[in-house]
Coordinates of C-alpha atoms and ligand atoms in Angstrom, one line a residue:
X77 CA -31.6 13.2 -76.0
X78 CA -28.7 12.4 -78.0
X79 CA -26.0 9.9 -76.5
X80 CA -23.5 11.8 -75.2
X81 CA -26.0 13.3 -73.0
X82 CA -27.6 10.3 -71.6
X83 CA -24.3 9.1 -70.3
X84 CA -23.7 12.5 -69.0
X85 CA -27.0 12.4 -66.8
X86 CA -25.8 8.5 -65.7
X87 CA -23.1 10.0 -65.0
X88 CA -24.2 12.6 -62.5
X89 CA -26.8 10.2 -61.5
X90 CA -24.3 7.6 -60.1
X91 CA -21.9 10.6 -58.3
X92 CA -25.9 11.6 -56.7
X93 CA -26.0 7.5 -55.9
X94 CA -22.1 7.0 -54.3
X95 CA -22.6 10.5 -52.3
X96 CA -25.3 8.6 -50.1
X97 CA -23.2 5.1 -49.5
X98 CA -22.9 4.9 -45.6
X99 CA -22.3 1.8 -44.8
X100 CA -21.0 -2.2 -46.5
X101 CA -24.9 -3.0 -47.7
X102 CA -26.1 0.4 -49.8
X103 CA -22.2 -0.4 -51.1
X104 CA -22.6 -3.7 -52.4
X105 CA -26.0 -2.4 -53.6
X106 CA -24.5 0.2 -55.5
X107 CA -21.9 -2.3 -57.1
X108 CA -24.4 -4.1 -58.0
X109 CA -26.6 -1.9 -59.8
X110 CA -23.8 -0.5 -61.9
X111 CA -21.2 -3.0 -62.3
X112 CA -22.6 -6.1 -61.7
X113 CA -22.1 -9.1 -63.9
X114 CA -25.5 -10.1 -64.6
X115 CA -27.8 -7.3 -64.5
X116 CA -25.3 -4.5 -64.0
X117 CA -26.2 -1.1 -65.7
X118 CA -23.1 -0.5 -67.3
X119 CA -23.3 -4.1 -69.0
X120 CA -26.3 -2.8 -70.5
X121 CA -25.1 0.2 -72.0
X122 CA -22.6 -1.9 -73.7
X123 CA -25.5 -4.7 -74.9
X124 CA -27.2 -1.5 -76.7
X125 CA -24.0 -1.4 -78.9
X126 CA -25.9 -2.9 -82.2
X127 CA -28.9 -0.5 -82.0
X128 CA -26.2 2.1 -82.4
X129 CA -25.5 3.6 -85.9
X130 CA -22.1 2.5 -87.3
X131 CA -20.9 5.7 -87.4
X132 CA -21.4 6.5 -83.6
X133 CA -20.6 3.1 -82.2
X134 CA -16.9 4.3 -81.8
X135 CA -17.8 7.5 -79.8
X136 CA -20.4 5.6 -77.6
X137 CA -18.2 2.9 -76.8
X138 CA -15.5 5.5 -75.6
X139 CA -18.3 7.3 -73.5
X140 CA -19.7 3.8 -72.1
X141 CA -15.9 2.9 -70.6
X142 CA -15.1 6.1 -69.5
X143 CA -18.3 6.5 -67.3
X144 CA -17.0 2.7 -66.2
X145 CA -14.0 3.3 -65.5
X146 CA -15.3 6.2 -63.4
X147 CA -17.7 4.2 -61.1
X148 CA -14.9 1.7 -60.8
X149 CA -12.4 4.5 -59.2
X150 CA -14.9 5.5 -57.3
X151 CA -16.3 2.3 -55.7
X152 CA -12.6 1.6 -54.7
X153 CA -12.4 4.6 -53.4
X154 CA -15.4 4.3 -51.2
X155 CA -14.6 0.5 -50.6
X156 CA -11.4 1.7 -49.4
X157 CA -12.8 4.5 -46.3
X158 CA -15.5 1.7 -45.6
X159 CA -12.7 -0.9 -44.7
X160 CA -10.7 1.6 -42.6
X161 CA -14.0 2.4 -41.0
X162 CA -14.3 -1.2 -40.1
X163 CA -11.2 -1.6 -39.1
X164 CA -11.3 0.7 -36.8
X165 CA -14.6 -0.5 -35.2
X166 CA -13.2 -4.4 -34.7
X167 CA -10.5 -3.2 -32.9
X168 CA -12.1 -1.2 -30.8
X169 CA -14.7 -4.4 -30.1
X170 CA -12.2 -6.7 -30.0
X171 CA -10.4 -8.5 -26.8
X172 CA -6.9 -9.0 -27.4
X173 CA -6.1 -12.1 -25.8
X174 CA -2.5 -12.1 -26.5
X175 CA -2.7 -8.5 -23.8
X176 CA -0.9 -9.8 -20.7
X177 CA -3.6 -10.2 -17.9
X178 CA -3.2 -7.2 -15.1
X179 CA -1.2 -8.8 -12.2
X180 CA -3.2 -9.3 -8.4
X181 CA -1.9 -6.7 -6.2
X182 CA 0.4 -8.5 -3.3
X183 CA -0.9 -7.9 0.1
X184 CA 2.3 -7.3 2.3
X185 CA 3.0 -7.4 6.7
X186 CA 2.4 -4.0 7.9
X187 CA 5.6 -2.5 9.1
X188 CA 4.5 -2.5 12.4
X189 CA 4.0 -6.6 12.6
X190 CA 7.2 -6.9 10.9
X191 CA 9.3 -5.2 13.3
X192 CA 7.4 -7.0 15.9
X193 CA 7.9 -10.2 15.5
X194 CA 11.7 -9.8 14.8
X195 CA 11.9 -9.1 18.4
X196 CA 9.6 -11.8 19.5
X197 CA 12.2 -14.2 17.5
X198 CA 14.9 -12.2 18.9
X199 CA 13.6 -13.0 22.4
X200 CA 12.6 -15.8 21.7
X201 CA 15.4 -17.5 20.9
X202 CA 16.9 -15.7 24.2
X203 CA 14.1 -17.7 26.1
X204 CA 12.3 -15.8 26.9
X205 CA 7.7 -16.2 26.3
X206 CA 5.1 -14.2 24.7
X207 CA 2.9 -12.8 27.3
X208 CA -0.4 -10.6 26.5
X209 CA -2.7 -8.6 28.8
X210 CA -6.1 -6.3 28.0
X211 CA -6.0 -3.0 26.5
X212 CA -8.2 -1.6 28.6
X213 CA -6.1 -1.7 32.2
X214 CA -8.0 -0.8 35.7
X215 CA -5.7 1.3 38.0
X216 CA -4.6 -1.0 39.6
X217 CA -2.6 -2.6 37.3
X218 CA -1.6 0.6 34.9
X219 CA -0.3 2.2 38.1
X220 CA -1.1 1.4 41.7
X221 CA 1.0 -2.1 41.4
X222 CA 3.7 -0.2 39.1
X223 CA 4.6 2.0 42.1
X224 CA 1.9 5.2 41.0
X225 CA 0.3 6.0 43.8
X226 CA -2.7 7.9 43.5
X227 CA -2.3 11.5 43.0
X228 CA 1.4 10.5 42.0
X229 CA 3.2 13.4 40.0
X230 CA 4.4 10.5 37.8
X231 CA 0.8 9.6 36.4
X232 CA 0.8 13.0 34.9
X233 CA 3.9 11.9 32.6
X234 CA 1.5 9.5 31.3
X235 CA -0.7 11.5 29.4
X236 CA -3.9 9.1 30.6
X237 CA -7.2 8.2 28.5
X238 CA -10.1 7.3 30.9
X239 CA -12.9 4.6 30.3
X240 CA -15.9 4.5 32.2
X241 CA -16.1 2.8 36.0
X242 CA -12.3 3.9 36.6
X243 CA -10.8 2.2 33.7
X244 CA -8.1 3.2 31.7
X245 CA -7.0 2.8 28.2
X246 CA -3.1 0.8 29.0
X247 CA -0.6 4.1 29.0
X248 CA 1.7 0.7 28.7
X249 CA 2.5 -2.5 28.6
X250 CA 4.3 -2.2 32.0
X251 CA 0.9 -4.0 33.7
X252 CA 1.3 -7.0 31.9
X253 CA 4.4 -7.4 34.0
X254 CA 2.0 -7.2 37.1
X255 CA -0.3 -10.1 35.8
X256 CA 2.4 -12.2 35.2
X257 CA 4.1 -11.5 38.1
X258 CA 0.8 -12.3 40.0
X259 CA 0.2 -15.5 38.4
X260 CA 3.6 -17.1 37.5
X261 CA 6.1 -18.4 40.0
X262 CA 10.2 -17.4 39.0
X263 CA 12.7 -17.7 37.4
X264 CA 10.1 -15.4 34.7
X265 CA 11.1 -14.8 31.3
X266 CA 8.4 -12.6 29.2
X267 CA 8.0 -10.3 26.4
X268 CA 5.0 -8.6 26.0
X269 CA 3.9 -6.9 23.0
X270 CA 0.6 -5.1 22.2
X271 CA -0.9 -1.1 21.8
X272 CA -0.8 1.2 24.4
X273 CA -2.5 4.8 24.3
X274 CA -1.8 8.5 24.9
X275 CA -3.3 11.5 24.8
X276 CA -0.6 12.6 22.8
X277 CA 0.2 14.2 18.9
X278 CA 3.2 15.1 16.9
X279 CA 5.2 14.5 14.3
X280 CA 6.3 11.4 16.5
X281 CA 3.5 10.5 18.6
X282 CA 0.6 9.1 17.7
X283 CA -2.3 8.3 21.0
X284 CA -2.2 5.1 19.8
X285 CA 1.3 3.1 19.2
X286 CA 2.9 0.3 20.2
X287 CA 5.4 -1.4 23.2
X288 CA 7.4 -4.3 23.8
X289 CA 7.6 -4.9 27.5
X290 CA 10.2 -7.5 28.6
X291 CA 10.7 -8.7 31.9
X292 CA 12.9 -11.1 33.6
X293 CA 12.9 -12.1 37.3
X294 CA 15.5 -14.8 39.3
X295 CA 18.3 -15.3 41.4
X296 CA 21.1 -12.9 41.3
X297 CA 19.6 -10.7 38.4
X298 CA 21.7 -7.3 37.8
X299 CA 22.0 -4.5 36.2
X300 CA 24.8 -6.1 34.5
X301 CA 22.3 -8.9 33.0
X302 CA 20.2 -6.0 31.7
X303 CA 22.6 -4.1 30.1
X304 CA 23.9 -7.3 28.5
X305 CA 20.7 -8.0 27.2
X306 CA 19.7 -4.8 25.6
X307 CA 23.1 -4.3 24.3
X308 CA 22.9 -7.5 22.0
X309 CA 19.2 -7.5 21.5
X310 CA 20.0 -4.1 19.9
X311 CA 22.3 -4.7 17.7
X312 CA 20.8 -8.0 16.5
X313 CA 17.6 -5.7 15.7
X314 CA 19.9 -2.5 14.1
X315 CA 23.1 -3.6 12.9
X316 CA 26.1 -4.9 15.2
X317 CA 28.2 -1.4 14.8
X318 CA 25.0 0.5 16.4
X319 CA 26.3 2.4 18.9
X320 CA 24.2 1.9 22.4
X321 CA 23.9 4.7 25.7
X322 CA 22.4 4.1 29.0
X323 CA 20.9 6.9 30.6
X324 CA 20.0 7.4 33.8
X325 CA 16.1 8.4 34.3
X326 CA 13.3 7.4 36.6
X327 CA 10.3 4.9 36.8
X328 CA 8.0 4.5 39.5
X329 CA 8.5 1.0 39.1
X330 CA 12.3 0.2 38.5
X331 CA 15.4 1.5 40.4
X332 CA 17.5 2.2 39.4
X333 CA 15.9 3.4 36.3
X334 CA 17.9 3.9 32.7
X335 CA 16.7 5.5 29.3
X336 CA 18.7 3.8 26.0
X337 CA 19.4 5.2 23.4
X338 CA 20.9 3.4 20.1
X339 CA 23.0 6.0 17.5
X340 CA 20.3 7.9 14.9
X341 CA 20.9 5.9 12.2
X342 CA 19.5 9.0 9.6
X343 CA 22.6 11.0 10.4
X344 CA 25.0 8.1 11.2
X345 CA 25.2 9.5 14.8
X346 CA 26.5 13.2 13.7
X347 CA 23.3 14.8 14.2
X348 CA 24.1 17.0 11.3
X349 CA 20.8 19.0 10.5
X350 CA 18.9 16.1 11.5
X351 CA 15.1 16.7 12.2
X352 CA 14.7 12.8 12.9
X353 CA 16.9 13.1 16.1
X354 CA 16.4 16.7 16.7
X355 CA 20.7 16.6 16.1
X356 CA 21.6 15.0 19.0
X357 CA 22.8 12.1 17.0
X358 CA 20.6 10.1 19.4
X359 CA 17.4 8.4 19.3
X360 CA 15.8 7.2 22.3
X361 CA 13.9 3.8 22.0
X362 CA 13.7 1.5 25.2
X363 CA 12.8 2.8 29.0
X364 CA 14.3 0.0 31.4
X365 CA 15.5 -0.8 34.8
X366 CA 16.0 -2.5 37.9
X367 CA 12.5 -3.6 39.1
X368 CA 11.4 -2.4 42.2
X369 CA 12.0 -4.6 45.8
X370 CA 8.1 -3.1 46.5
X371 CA 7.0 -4.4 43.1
X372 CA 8.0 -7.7 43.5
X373 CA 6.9 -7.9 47.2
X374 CA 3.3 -6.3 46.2
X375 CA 3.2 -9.7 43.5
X376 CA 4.3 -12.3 46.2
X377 CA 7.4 -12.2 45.2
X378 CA 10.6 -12.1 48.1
X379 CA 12.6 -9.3 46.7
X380 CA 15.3 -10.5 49.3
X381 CA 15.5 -13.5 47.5
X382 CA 14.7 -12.6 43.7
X383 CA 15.6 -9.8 41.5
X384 CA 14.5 -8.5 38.0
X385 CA 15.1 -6.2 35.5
X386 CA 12.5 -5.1 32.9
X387 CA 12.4 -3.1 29.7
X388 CA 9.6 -1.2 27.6
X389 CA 10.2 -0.6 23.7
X390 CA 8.6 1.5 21.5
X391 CA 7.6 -0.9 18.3
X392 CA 6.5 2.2 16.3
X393 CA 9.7 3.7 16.6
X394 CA 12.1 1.2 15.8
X395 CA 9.9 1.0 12.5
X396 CA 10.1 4.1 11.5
X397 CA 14.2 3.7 12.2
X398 CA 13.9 0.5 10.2
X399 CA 11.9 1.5 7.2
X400 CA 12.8 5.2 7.4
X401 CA 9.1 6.8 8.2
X402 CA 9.6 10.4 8.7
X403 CA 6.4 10.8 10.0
X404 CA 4.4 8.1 12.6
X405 CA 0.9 9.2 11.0
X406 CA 2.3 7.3 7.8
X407 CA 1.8 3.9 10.0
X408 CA -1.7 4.3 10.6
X409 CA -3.1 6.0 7.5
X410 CA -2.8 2.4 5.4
X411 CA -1.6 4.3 2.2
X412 CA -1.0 1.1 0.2
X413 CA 2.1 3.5 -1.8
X414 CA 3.7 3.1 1.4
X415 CA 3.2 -0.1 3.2
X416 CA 3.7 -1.7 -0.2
X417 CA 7.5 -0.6 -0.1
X418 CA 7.7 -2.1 3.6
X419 CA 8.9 -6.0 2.9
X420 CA 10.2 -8.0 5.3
Ligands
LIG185 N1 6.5 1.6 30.8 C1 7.6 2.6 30.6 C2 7.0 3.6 29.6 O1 6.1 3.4 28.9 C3 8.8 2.0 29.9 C4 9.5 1.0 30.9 C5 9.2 -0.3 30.9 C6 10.4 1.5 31.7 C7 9.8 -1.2 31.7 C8 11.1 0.6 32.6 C9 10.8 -0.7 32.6 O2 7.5 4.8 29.6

């Protein structure tokens, strides 16, 4: 085979040789073989130069450093695609530490606590005590001492949910007035918050919510004092231009007996296509009243001597006022997108 055809073949034998380079080692190899320093083929080829006749030298030489120069473009070249490749792969492997860390997720006071103990400090600071009683009331205490007798028309409003052996789940909180009644001597000043449960469900009621009951018994108690009292424990709770109504209603166990509702604060008051107030303008969030003479007397107390008024508050609802909850189910479902807007 004459010259120019050997280098031909190397030729086609090194783009045979490059074709199979996958990876840094076969590359180096490759280099190597063909281009290295000491043993390198193409170094070789160019050592042969004296065993060339005179005549041809000039032709080979031109042959040997083009086929060079052609597995030097072309070791680049694949030097080049095997760095992006490893590029690629450290980054993928790699932690960035200069990435800024993922931040804990705040835990935050359900609505429902917050809202409660804003009127425990509220009351508080009013002087009046935190009482508590069990959630699961006998009769006597969610009713009979409240003024239901049995078969009472009234017990019907309450929606009950029996327990075994005569028990009740608390309809309210109204019996913890009884136990403290029962066990503490006047003047009395208590709040007491805590669930209460009804076999009830809509948009705004849920069979389980929660009440603030507040009581207060002494000398010379009147309506006046208990108009006085919801009036600025309201606006303390709402803001001071929320507009307050006293409506007259009944309870077994207060007379006289008054519903009160605060302006809906959704619609300013207007009612205009409000579905949060049904457009009365008007929500409805405290039952309250005068309590009973026979109350009192039935807890040892002389209603000739003492009088009391007493109040029951819907904790739930003054949230969903507060926050502005469309929906009470959004309380209890613990849908972090939600509570997590809630701060106190
Ligand atoms: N216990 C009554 C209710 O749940 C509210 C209330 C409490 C009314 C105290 C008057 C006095 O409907």
């Amino acid at each position: 085979m004459d010259t120019a055809g050997q280098l031909s073949e190397l030729t086609e034998q090194f783009d045979r040789e490059a074709a199979e380079i996958s990876d840094r080692p076969s590359w180096e190899a490759l280099r190597l073989r063909w281009v290295g320093k000491k043993q390198g083929l193409l170094r070789s080829l160019m050592g042969r130069m004296k065993d060339i006749p005179p005549e041809d030298r000039r032709a080979y030489g031109q042959g040997v450093n083009l086929l060079k120069q052609g597995v030097e473009t072309r070791l680049q070249e694949l030097d080049s695609s095997l760095h992006l490749r490893e590029q690629k792969e450290v980054k993928s492997l790699a932690t960035d530490v200069t990435l800024p860390g993922r931040p804990p997720k705040i835990g935050s006071l359900h609505p429902i606590t917050v809202i409660r103990r804003e009127i425990e400090d509220i009351f508080t600071e009013l002087g009046y005590s935190v009482a508590e009683g069990p959630e699961v009331e006998d009769d006597y205490h969610n009713f009979e001492a409240l003024n239901f007798p049995p078969n009472h028309p009234a017990r019907d409003t309450q929606d009950t949910l029996f327990v075994k052996n005569g028990k009740v789940l608390r309809t309210h909180t109204s019996p913890v007035q009884i136990r403290t009644m029962l066990s503490r001597k006047p003047p009395i000043r208590v709040i007491c918050p805590g669930r209460v449960f009804r076999n009830d469900n809509d948009l705004r009621h849920s069979p389980m919510f929660h009440q603030v009951e507040g009581l207060a018994v002494a000398e010379g108690l009147t309506v006046g004092d208990l108009k006085g009292t919801l009036e600025s424990f309201v606006k303390r709770l709402f803001t001071a231009d929320t507009g307050v109504r006293l409506r007259p209603s009944f309870f077994p166990f207060t007379e006289p007996s008054a519903e009160v509702d605060i302006t809906c604060p959704f619609c300013s008051g207007t009612g205009r296509d409000c579905k949060v107030c049904s457009s009365t303008g008007w929500m409805e969030i405290l039952g309250s009243g005068m309590v009973d003479p026979r109350v009192l007397s039935g807890c040892g107390i002389d209603p000739e001597r003492y009088s009391g008024f007493a109040f029951g508050l819907g904790i739930d609802r003054v949230a969903m006022i507060r926050f502005g909850i469309p929906n009470i189910r959004m309380l209890f479902e613990n849908d972090l997108r939600v509570l997590g807007q809630i701060r106190a």
